[in-house]
Short mmCIF file of C-alpha atoms in Angstrom, two decimals:
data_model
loop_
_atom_site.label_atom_id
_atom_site.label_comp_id
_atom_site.label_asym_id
_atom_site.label_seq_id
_atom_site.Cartn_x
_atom_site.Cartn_y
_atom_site.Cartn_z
CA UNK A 1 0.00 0.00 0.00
CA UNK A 2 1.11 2.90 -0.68
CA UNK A 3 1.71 5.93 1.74
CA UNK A 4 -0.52 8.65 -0.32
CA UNK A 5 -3.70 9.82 0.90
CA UNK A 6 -6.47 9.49 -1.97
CA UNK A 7 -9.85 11.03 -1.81
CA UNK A 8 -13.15 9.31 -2.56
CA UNK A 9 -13.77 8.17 -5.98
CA UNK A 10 -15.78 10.14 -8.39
CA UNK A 11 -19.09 9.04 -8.61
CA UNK A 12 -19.91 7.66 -11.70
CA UNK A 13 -23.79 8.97 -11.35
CA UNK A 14 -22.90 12.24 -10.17
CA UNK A 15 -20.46 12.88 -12.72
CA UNK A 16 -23.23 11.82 -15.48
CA UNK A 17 -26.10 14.10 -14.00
CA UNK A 18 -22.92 17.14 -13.99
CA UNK A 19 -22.47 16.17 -17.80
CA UNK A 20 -26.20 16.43 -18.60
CA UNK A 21 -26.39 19.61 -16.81
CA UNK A 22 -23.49 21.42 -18.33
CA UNK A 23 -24.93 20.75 -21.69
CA UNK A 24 -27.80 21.36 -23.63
CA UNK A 25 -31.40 21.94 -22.31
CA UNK A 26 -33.63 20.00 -24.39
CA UNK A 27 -37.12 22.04 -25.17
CA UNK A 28 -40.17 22.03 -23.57
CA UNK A 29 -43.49 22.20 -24.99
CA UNK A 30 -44.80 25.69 -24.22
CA UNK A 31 -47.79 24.51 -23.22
CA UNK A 32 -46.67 22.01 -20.75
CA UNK A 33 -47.31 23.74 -17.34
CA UNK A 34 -51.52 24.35 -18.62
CA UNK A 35 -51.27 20.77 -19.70
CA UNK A 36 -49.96 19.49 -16.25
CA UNK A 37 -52.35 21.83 -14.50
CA UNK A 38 -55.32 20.48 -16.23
CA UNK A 39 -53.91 16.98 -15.67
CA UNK A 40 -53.71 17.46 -11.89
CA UNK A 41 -57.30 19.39 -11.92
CA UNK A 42 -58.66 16.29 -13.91
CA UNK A 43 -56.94 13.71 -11.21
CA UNK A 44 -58.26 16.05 -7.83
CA UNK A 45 -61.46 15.61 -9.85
CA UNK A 46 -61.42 12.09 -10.36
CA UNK A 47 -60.30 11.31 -6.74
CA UNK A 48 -62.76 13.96 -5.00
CA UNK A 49 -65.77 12.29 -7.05
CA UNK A 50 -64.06 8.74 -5.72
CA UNK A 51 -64.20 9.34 -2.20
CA UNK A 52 -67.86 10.92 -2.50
CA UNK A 53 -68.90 7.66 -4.25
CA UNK A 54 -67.38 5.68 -1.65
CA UNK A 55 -68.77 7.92 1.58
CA UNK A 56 -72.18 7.27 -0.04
CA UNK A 57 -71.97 3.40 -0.32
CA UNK A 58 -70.77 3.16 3.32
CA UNK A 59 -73.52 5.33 4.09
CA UNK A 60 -76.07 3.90 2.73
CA UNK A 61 -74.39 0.12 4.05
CA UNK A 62 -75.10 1.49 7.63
CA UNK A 63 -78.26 2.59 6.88
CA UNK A 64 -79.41 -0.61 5.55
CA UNK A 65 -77.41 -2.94 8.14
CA UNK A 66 -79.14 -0.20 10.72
CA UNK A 67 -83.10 -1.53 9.01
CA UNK A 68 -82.09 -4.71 8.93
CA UNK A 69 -81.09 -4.86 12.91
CA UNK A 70 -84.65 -3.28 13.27
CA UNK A 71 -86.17 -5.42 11.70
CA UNK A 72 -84.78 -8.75 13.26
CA UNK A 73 -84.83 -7.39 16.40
CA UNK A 74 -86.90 -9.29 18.59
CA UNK A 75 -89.80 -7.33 20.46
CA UNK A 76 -90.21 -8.31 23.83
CA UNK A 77 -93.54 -8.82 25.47
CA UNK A 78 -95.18 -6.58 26.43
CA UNK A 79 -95.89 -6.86 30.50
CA UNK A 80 -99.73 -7.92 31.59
CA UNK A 81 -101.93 -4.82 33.12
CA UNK A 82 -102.48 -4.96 36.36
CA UNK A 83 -106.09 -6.27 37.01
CA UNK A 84 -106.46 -4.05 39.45
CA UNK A 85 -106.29 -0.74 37.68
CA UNK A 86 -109.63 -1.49 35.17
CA UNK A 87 -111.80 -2.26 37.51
CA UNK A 88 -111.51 -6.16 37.24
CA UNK A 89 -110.11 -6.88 40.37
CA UNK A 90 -110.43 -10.89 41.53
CA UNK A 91 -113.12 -10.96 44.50
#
């Protein structure tokens, strides 16, 4: 081994992203930020309309679990009057 002191070596990566830098820009559409905008608007959209669809399902799940607990729900009986209250007293 020898007694110099070396530094890291150059990253092959960063040196290639340094390259593309220094050079050329390649161009851009001019309409490209109005078409990303719209793109984004479209996906917001799409997600908002999503998550509304799926708030109504569960909602209307619950409600219709919610009638169908009613429903099975057994009554109980109802308790016997007390004789005594009507006039019907035993003698």
């Amino acid at each position: 081994m020898s007694g110099a002191v070396r530094g890291p070596l150059p990253d092959r990566k960063e040196a290639e992203v340094r390259r593309m830098l220094t050079g050329a820009h390649p161009p851009v559409p001019a309409d490209l930020a109005a078409r990303a905008a719209n793109r984004g608007h479209r996906l917001l959209r799409r997600r908002r309309l999503l998550r509304l669809a799926l708030c109504a399902v569960l909602l209307a799940a619950a409600v219709a679990a919610g009638m169908w607990v009613a429903a099975r729900w057994p009554t109980p009986p109802s308790p016997p009057a007390p004789l005594g209250s009507w006039g019907l007293a035993p003698r």
